[in-house]
Amino acid sequence: QALAAILDYASDLNRYIDERAPWKAGKAEPGSEAKELAGTTLHNACEGLRVIALLLAPFLPEAAHGIATRIGQADLIGRSRLPSDAMSWGQVPAGTRVAKGTALFPRLEKPTE
């Protein structure tokens, strides 16, 4: 049940990002409302991923560390305390650099016949 709740939260976060479409603001003028909305969306996405990493850590420690590292919080799992740190918002400093990486949870493709 705990993992199902975490996955539901991850789905909600994914839906939020899709609806806000921050990638569309890439060519907007700096300081514009579109740029600010994109920044807020991406910051909220990082915060949501931080919470997901913390909640996943007991079940999938390597994946949780991978998430934390990609959002610029490599030491997150070791320094955090549950449940309080998962319930507090605003722990990822604004302007934190994120890192690219390979998919932590690759999509499963249906076999072709």
PDB file of N, CA and C in Angstrom, residues 13-87:
ATOM      1  N   LEU A  13       2.445  14.114  -9.733  1.00  0.00           N
ATOM      2  CA  LEU A  13       3.519  15.049 -10.051  1.00  0.00           C
ATOM      3  C   LEU A  13       3.757  15.091 -11.557  1.00  0.00           C
ATOM      4  N   ASN A  14       3.766  13.943 -12.196  1.00  0.00           N
ATOM      5  CA  ASN A  14       3.940  13.880 -13.642  1.00  0.00           C
ATOM      6  C   ASN A  14       2.818  14.625 -14.361  1.00  0.00           C
ATOM      7  N   ARG A  15       1.593  14.455 -13.901  1.00  0.00           N
ATOM      8  CA  ARG A  15       0.435  15.144 -14.497  1.00  0.00           C
ATOM      9  C   ARG A  15       0.584  16.666 -14.333  1.00  0.00           C
ATOM     10  N   TYR A  16       1.012  17.105 -13.149  1.00  0.00           N
ATOM     11  CA  TYR A  16       1.235  18.522 -12.884  1.00  0.00           C
ATOM     12  C   TYR A  16       2.244  19.098 -13.878  1.00  0.00           C
ATOM     13  N   ILE A  17       3.351  18.392 -14.082  1.00  0.00           N
ATOM     14  CA  ILE A  17       4.385  18.865 -14.999  1.00  0.00           C
ATOM     15  C   ILE A  17       3.841  18.911 -16.431  1.00  0.00           C
ATOM     16  N   ASP A  18       3.136  17.860 -16.845  1.00  0.00           N
ATOM     17  CA  ASP A  18       2.559  17.833 -18.191  1.00  0.00           C
ATOM     18  C   ASP A  18       1.586  18.987 -18.411  1.00  0.00           C
ATOM     19  N   GLU A  19       0.759  19.265 -17.426  1.00  0.00           N
ATOM     20  CA  GLU A  19      -0.230  20.334 -17.562  1.00  0.00           C
ATOM     21  C   GLU A  19       0.420  21.711 -17.617  1.00  0.00           C
ATOM     22  N   ARG A  20       1.489  21.904 -16.857  1.00  0.00           N
ATOM     23  CA  ARG A  20       2.163  23.213 -16.812  1.00  0.00           C
ATOM     24  C   ARG A  20       3.139  23.405 -17.975  1.00  0.00           C
ATOM     25  N   ALA A  21       3.605  22.319 -18.574  1.00  0.00           N
ATOM     26  CA  ALA A  21       4.479  22.324 -19.751  1.00  0.00           C
ATOM     27  C   ALA A  21       5.597  23.371 -19.676  1.00  0.00           C
ATOM     28  N   PRO A  22       6.508  23.247 -18.709  1.00  0.00           N
ATOM     29  CA  PRO A  22       7.553  24.265 -18.565  1.00  0.00           C
ATOM     30  C   PRO A  22       8.492  24.356 -19.765  1.00  0.00           C
ATOM     31  N   TRP A  23       8.594  23.313 -20.559  1.00  0.00           N
ATOM     32  CA  TRP A  23       9.466  23.313 -21.728  1.00  0.00           C
ATOM     33  C   TRP A  23       9.001  24.320 -22.784  1.00  0.00           C
ATOM     34  N   LYS A  24       7.736  24.703 -22.745  1.00  0.00           N
ATOM     35  CA  LYS A  24       7.221  25.672 -23.713  1.00  0.00           C
ATOM     36  C   LYS A  24       7.740  27.081 -23.443  1.00  0.00           C
ATOM     37  N   ALA A  25       8.221  27.342 -22.244  1.00  0.00           N
ATOM     38  CA  ALA A  25       8.697  28.675 -21.876  1.00  0.00           C
ATOM     39  C   ALA A  25      10.164  28.879 -22.233  1.00  0.00           C
ATOM     40  N   GLY A  26      10.781  27.901 -22.862  1.00  0.00           N
ATOM     41  CA  GLY A  26      12.207  27.970 -23.158  1.00  0.00           C
ATOM     42  C   GLY A  26      12.627  29.184 -23.953  1.00  0.00           C
ATOM     43  N   LYS A  27      11.755  29.679 -24.823  1.00  0.00           N
ATOM     44  CA  LYS A  27      12.120  30.827 -25.661  1.00  0.00           C
ATOM     45  C   LYS A  27      11.479  32.122 -25.174  1.00  0.00           C
ATOM     46  N   ALA A  28      10.837  32.084 -24.048  1.00  0.00           N
ATOM     47  CA  ALA A  28      10.209  33.294 -23.508  1.00  0.00           C
ATOM     48  C   ALA A  28      11.283  34.249 -22.994  1.00  0.00           C
ATOM     49  N   GLU A  29      10.923  35.508 -22.926  1.00  0.00           N
ATOM     50  CA  GLU A  29      11.843  36.538 -22.442  1.00  0.00           C
ATOM     51  C   GLU A  29      12.152  36.339 -20.960  1.00  0.00           C
ATOM     52  N   PRO A  30      13.426  36.519 -20.552  1.00  0.00           N
ATOM     53  CA  PRO A  30      13.755  36.448 -19.119  1.00  0.00           C
ATOM     54  C   PRO A  30      12.904  37.448 -18.332  1.00  0.00           C
ATOM     55  N   GLY A  31      12.417  37.023 -17.198  1.00  0.00           N
ATOM     56  CA  GLY A  31      11.583  37.875 -16.355  1.00  0.00           C
ATOM     57  C   GLY A  31      10.118  37.875 -16.744  1.00  0.00           C
ATOM     58  N   SER A  32       9.785  37.206 -17.851  1.00  0.00           N
ATOM     59  CA  SER A  32       8.389  37.159 -18.284  1.00  0.00           C
ATOM     60  C   SER A  32       7.591  36.229 -17.373  1.00  0.00           C
ATOM     61  N   GLU A  33       6.290  36.363 -17.451  1.00  0.00           N
ATOM     62  CA  GLU A  33       5.418  35.507 -16.644  1.00  0.00           C
ATOM     63  C   GLU A  33       5.618  34.039 -17.009  1.00  0.00           C
ATOM     64  N   ALA A  34       5.802  33.748 -18.304  1.00  0.00           N
ATOM     65  CA  ALA A  34       6.008  32.371 -18.752  1.00  0.00           C
ATOM     66  C   ALA A  34       7.283  31.782 -18.144  1.00  0.00           C
ATOM     67  N   LYS A  35       8.360  32.573 -18.121  1.00  0.00           N
ATOM     68  CA  LYS A  35       9.624  32.093 -17.533  1.00  0.00           C
ATOM     69  C   LYS A  35       9.461  31.851 -16.038  1.00  0.00           C
ATOM     70  N   GLU A  36       8.769  32.762 -15.360  1.00  0.00           N
ATOM     71  CA  GLU A  36       8.554  32.597 -13.922  1.00  0.00           C
ATOM     72  C   GLU A  36       7.704  31.366 -13.634  1.00  0.00           C
ATOM     73  N   LEU A  37       6.669  31.139 -14.440  1.00  0.00           N
ATOM     74  CA  LEU A  37       5.823  29.967 -14.268  1.00  0.00           C
ATOM     75  C   LEU A  37       6.633  28.684 -14.491  1.00  0.00           C
ATOM     76  N   ALA A  38       7.473  28.700 -15.508  1.00  0.00           N
ATOM     77  CA  ALA A  38       8.317  27.529 -15.775  1.00  0.00           C
ATOM     78  C   ALA A  38       9.266  27.273 -14.607  1.00  0.00           C
ATOM     79  N   GLY A  39       9.871  28.340 -14.088  1.00  0.00           N
ATOM     80  CA  GLY A  39      10.774  28.187 -12.948  1.00  0.00           C
ATOM     81  C   GLY A  39      10.071  27.628 -11.728  1.00  0.00           C
ATOM     82  N   THR A  40       8.876  28.129 -11.459  1.00  0.00           N
ATOM     83  CA  THR A  40       8.094  27.633 -10.329  1.00  0.00           C
ATOM     84  C   THR A  40       7.732  26.169 -10.532  1.00  0.00           C
ATOM     85  N   THR A  41       7.329  25.831 -11.745  1.00  0.00           N
ATOM     86  CA  THR A  41       6.961  24.439 -12.047  1.00  0.00           C
ATOM     87  C   THR A  41       8.150  23.513 -11.851  1.00  0.00           C
ATOM     88  N   LEU A  42       9.306  23.903 -12.365  1.00  0.00           N
ATOM     89  CA  LEU A  42      10.490  23.054 -12.239  1.00  0.00           C
ATOM     90  C   LEU A  42      10.954  22.938 -10.791  1.00  0.00           C
ATOM     91  N   HIS A  43      10.836  24.021 -10.049  1.00  0.00           N
ATOM     92  CA  HIS A  43      11.205  23.966  -8.632  1.00  0.00           C
ATOM     93  C   HIS A  43      10.257  23.032  -7.883  1.00  0.00           C
ATOM     94  N   ASN A  44       8.961  23.145  -8.153  1.00  0.00           N
ATOM     95  CA  ASN A  44       7.994  22.249  -7.517  1.00  0.00           C
ATOM     96  C   ASN A  44       8.238  20.797  -7.918  1.00  0.00           C
ATOM     97  N   ALA A  45       8.642  20.586  -9.171  1.00  0.00           N
ATOM     98  CA  ALA A  45       8.958  19.228  -9.623  1.00  0.00           C
ATOM     99  C   ALA A  45      10.134  18.664  -8.831  1.00  0.00           C
ATOM    100  N   CYS A  46      11.161  19.480  -8.622  1.00  0.00           N
ATOM    101  CA  CYS A  46      12.321  19.023  -7.835  1.00  0.00           C
ATOM    102  C   CYS A  46      11.929  18.727  -6.392  1.00  0.00           C
ATOM    103  N   GLU A  47      11.077  19.563  -5.826  1.00  0.00           N
ATOM    104  CA  GLU A  47      10.599  19.310  -4.456  1.00  0.00           C
ATOM    105  C   GLU A  47       9.805  18.003  -4.402  1.00  0.00           C
ATOM    106  N   GLY A  48       8.936  17.800  -5.378  1.00  0.00           N
ATOM    107  CA  GLY A  48       8.167  16.559  -5.425  1.00  0.00           C
ATOM    108  C   GLY A  48       9.069  15.346  -5.569  1.00  0.00           C
ATOM    109  N   LEU A  49      10.087  15.464  -6.408  1.00  0.00           N
ATOM    110  CA  LEU A  49      11.035  14.362  -6.572  1.00  0.00           C
ATOM    111  C   LEU A  49      11.842  14.126  -5.300  1.00  0.00           C
ATOM    112  N   ARG A  50      12.142  15.178  -4.577  1.00  0.00           N
ATOM    113  CA  ARG A  50      12.838  15.028  -3.294  1.00  0.00           C
ATOM    114  C   ARG A  50      11.997  14.182  -2.343  1.00  0.00           C
ATOM    115  N   VAL A  51      10.715  14.493  -2.278  1.00  0.00           N
ATOM    116  CA  VAL A  51       9.809  13.735  -1.402  1.00  0.00           C
ATOM    117  C   VAL A  51       9.716  12.284  -1.867  1.00  0.00           C
ATOM    118  N   ILE A  52       9.599  12.087  -3.171  1.00  0.00           N
ATOM    119  CA  ILE A  52       9.533  10.726  -3.714  1.00  0.00           C
ATOM    120  C   ILE A  52      10.804   9.957  -3.366  1.00  0.00           C
ATOM    121  N   ALA A  53      11.957  10.591  -3.524  1.00  0.00           N
ATOM    122  CA  ALA A  53      13.227   9.920  -3.192  1.00  0.00           C
ATOM    123  C   ALA A  53      13.247   9.495  -1.731  1.00  0.00           C
ATOM    124  N   LEU A  54      12.816  10.378  -0.847  1.00  0.00           N
ATOM    125  CA  LEU A  54      12.805  10.036   0.584  1.00  0.00           C
ATOM    126  C   LEU A  54      11.873   8.873   0.878  1.00  0.00           C
ATOM    127  N   LEU A  55      10.701   8.898   0.279  1.00  0.00           N
ATOM    128  CA  LEU A  55       9.727   7.844   0.544  1.00  0.00           C
ATOM    129  C   LEU A  55      10.122   6.512  -0.088  1.00  0.00           C
ATOM    130  N   LEU A  56      10.827   6.568  -1.215  1.00  0.00           N
ATOM    131  CA  LEU A  56      11.268   5.340  -1.884  1.00  0.00           C
ATOM    132  C   LEU A  56      12.502   4.713  -1.238  1.00  0.00           C
ATOM    133  N   ALA A  57      13.274   5.496  -0.508  1.00  0.00           N
ATOM    134  CA  ALA A  57      14.560   5.028   0.021  1.00  0.00           C
ATOM    135  C   ALA A  57      14.490   3.694   0.764  1.00  0.00           C
ATOM    136  N   PRO A  58      13.483   3.462   1.614  1.00  0.00           N
ATOM    137  CA  PRO A  58      13.458   2.163   2.307  1.00  0.00           C
ATOM    138  C   PRO A  58      13.198   0.977   1.372  1.00  0.00           C
ATOM    139  N   PHE A  59      12.567   1.240   0.230  1.00  0.00           N
ATOM    140  CA  PHE A  59      12.192   0.166  -0.693  1.00  0.00           C
ATOM    141  C   PHE A  59      13.193   0.005  -1.836  1.00  0.00           C
ATOM    142  N   LEU A  60      13.649   1.126  -2.387  1.00  0.00           N
ATOM    143  CA  LEU A  60      14.545   1.133  -3.541  1.00  0.00           C
ATOM    144  C   LEU A  60      15.673   2.141  -3.291  1.00  0.00           C
ATOM    145  N   PRO A  61      16.611   1.789  -2.412  1.00  0.00           N
ATOM    146  CA  PRO A  61      17.633   2.758  -2.015  1.00  0.00           C
ATOM    147  C   PRO A  61      18.484   3.285  -3.167  1.00  0.00           C
ATOM    148  N   GLU A  62      18.840   2.437  -4.125  1.00  0.00           N
ATOM    149  CA  GLU A  62      19.668   2.901  -5.239  1.00  0.00           C
ATOM    150  C   GLU A  62      18.899   3.874  -6.129  1.00  0.00           C
ATOM    151  N   ALA A  63      17.647   3.570  -6.409  1.00  0.00           N
ATOM    152  CA  ALA A  63      16.822   4.470  -7.228  1.00  0.00           C
ATOM    153  C   ALA A  63      16.596   5.792  -6.491  1.00  0.00           C
ATOM    154  N   ALA A  64      16.354   5.727  -5.192  1.00  0.00           N
ATOM    155  CA  ALA A  64      16.151   6.940  -4.401  1.00  0.00           C
ATOM    156  C   ALA A  64      17.397   7.813  -4.438  1.00  0.00           C
ATOM    157  N   HIS A  65      18.575   7.199  -4.310  1.00  0.00           N
ATOM    158  CA  HIS A  65      19.822   7.952  -4.380  1.00  0.00           C
ATOM    159  C   HIS A  65      19.998   8.559  -5.778  1.00  0.00           C
ATOM    160  N   GLY A  66      19.627   7.809  -6.811  1.00  0.00           N
ATOM    161  CA  GLY A  66      19.719   8.320  -8.174  1.00  0.00           C
ATOM    162  C   GLY A  66      18.840   9.546  -8.381  1.00  0.00           C
ATOM    163  N   ILE A  67      17.627   9.514  -7.851  1.00  0.00           N
ATOM    164  CA  ILE A  67      16.725  10.664  -7.941  1.00  0.00           C
ATOM    165  C   ILE A  67      17.344  11.849  -7.211  1.00  0.00           C
ATOM    166  N   ALA A  68      17.791  11.613  -5.991  1.00  0.00           N
ATOM    167  CA  ALA A  68      18.370  12.691  -5.180  1.00  0.00           C
ATOM    168  C   ALA A  68      19.585  13.314  -5.860  1.00  0.00           C
ATOM    169  N   THR A  69      20.430  12.493  -6.435  1.00  0.00           N
ATOM    170  CA  THR A  69      21.621  12.989  -7.115  1.00  0.00           C
ATOM    171  C   THR A  69      21.235  13.856  -8.303  1.00  0.00           C
ATOM    172  N   ARG A  70      20.238  13.430  -9.047  1.00  0.00           N
ATOM    173  CA  ARG A  70      19.834  14.184 -10.237  1.00  0.00           C
ATOM    174  C   ARG A  70      19.213  15.532  -9.901  1.00  0.00           C
ATOM    175  N   ILE A  71      18.642  15.661  -8.725  1.00  0.00           N
ATOM    176  CA  ILE A  71      18.075  16.967  -8.342  1.00  0.00           C
ATOM    177  C   ILE A  71      19.055  17.765  -7.484  1.00  0.00           C
ATOM    178  N   GLY A  72      20.331  17.399  -7.552  1.00  0.00           N
ATOM    179  CA  GLY A  72      21.361  18.156  -6.865  1.00  0.00           C
ATOM    180  C   GLY A  72      21.381  17.974  -5.364  1.00  0.00           C
ATOM    181  N   GLN A  73      20.875  16.841  -4.898  1.00  0.00           N
ATOM    182  CA  GLN A  73      20.790  16.574  -3.464  1.00  0.00           C
ATOM    183  C   GLN A  73      21.402  15.212  -3.149  1.00  0.00           C
ATOM    184  N   ALA A  74      22.633  14.983  -3.590  1.00  0.00           N
ATOM    185  CA  ALA A  74      23.267  13.672  -3.470  1.00  0.00           C
ATOM    186  C   ALA A  74      23.303  13.143  -2.042  1.00  0.00           C
ATOM    187  N   ASP A  75      23.368  14.030  -1.060  1.00  0.00           N
ATOM    188  CA  ASP A  75      23.436  13.598   0.337  1.00  0.00           C
ATOM    189  C   ASP A  75      22.070  13.534   1.014  1.00  0.00           C
ATOM    190  N   LEU A  76      21.013  13.684   0.246  1.00  0.00           N
ATOM    191  CA  LEU A  76      19.650  13.751   0.784  1.00  0.00           C
ATOM    192  C   LEU A  76      19.292  12.573   1.690  1.00  0.00           C
ATOM    193  N   ILE A  77      19.487  11.380   1.206  1.00  0.00           N
ATOM    194  CA  ILE A  77      19.027  10.190   1.938  1.00  0.00           C
ATOM    195  C   ILE A  77      19.747  10.078   3.281  1.00  0.00           C
ATOM    196  N   GLY A  78      21.039  10.302   3.299  1.00  0.00           N
ATOM    197  CA  GLY A  78      21.806  10.166   4.531  1.00  0.00           C
ATOM    198  C   GLY A  78      21.521  11.232   5.576  1.00  0.00           C
ATOM    199  N   ARG A  79      21.147  12.426   5.148  1.00  0.00           N
ATOM    200  CA  ARG A  79      20.958  13.527   6.110  1.00  0.00           C
ATOM    201  C   ARG A  79      19.504  13.748   6.509  1.00  0.00           C
ATOM    202  N   SER A  80      18.570  13.077   5.865  1.00  0.00           N
ATOM    203  CA  SER A  80      17.148  13.334   6.120  1.00  0.00           C
ATOM    204  C   SER A  80      16.575  12.426   7.197  1.00  0.00           C
ATOM    205  N   ARG A  81      15.510  12.907   7.789  1.00  0.00           N
ATOM    206  CA  ARG A  81      14.783  12.141   8.801  1.00  0.00           C
ATOM    207  C   ARG A  81      13.326  12.039   8.380  1.00  0.00           C
ATOM    208  N   LEU A  82      12.844  10.812   8.390  1.00  0.00           N
ATOM    209  CA  LEU A  82      11.435  10.576   8.070  1.00  0.00           C
ATOM    210  C   LEU A  82      10.636  10.512   9.357  1.00  0.00           C
ATOM    211  N   PRO A  83       9.421  10.930   9.368  1.00  0.00           N
ATOM    212  CA  PRO A  83       8.658  11.457   8.236  1.00  0.00           C
ATOM    213  C   PRO A  83       8.769  12.971   8.078  1.00  0.00           C
ATOM    214  N   SER A  84       9.388  13.674   9.017  1.00  0.00           N
ATOM    215  CA  SER A  84       9.352  15.141   9.011  1.00  0.00           C
ATOM    216  C   SER A  84       9.917  15.755   7.743  1.00  0.00           C
ATOM    217  N   ASP A  85      11.037  15.256   7.234  1.00  0.00           N
ATOM    218  CA  ASP A  85      11.634  15.861   6.044  1.00  0.00           C
ATOM    219  C   ASP A  85      10.804  15.600   4.790  1.00  0.00           C
ATOM    220  N   ALA A  86      10.062  14.520   4.756  1.00  0.00           N
ATOM    221  CA  ALA A  86       9.188  14.257   3.612  1.00  0.00           C
ATOM    222  C   ALA A  86       7.936  15.125   3.661  1.00  0.00           C
ATOM    223  N   MET A  87       7.608  15.633   4.826  1.00  0.00           N
ATOM    224  CA  MET A  87       6.398  16.449   4.967  1.00  0.00           C
ATOM    225  C   MET A  87       6.678  17.939   4.852  1.00  0.00           C
TER     226      MET A  87
END
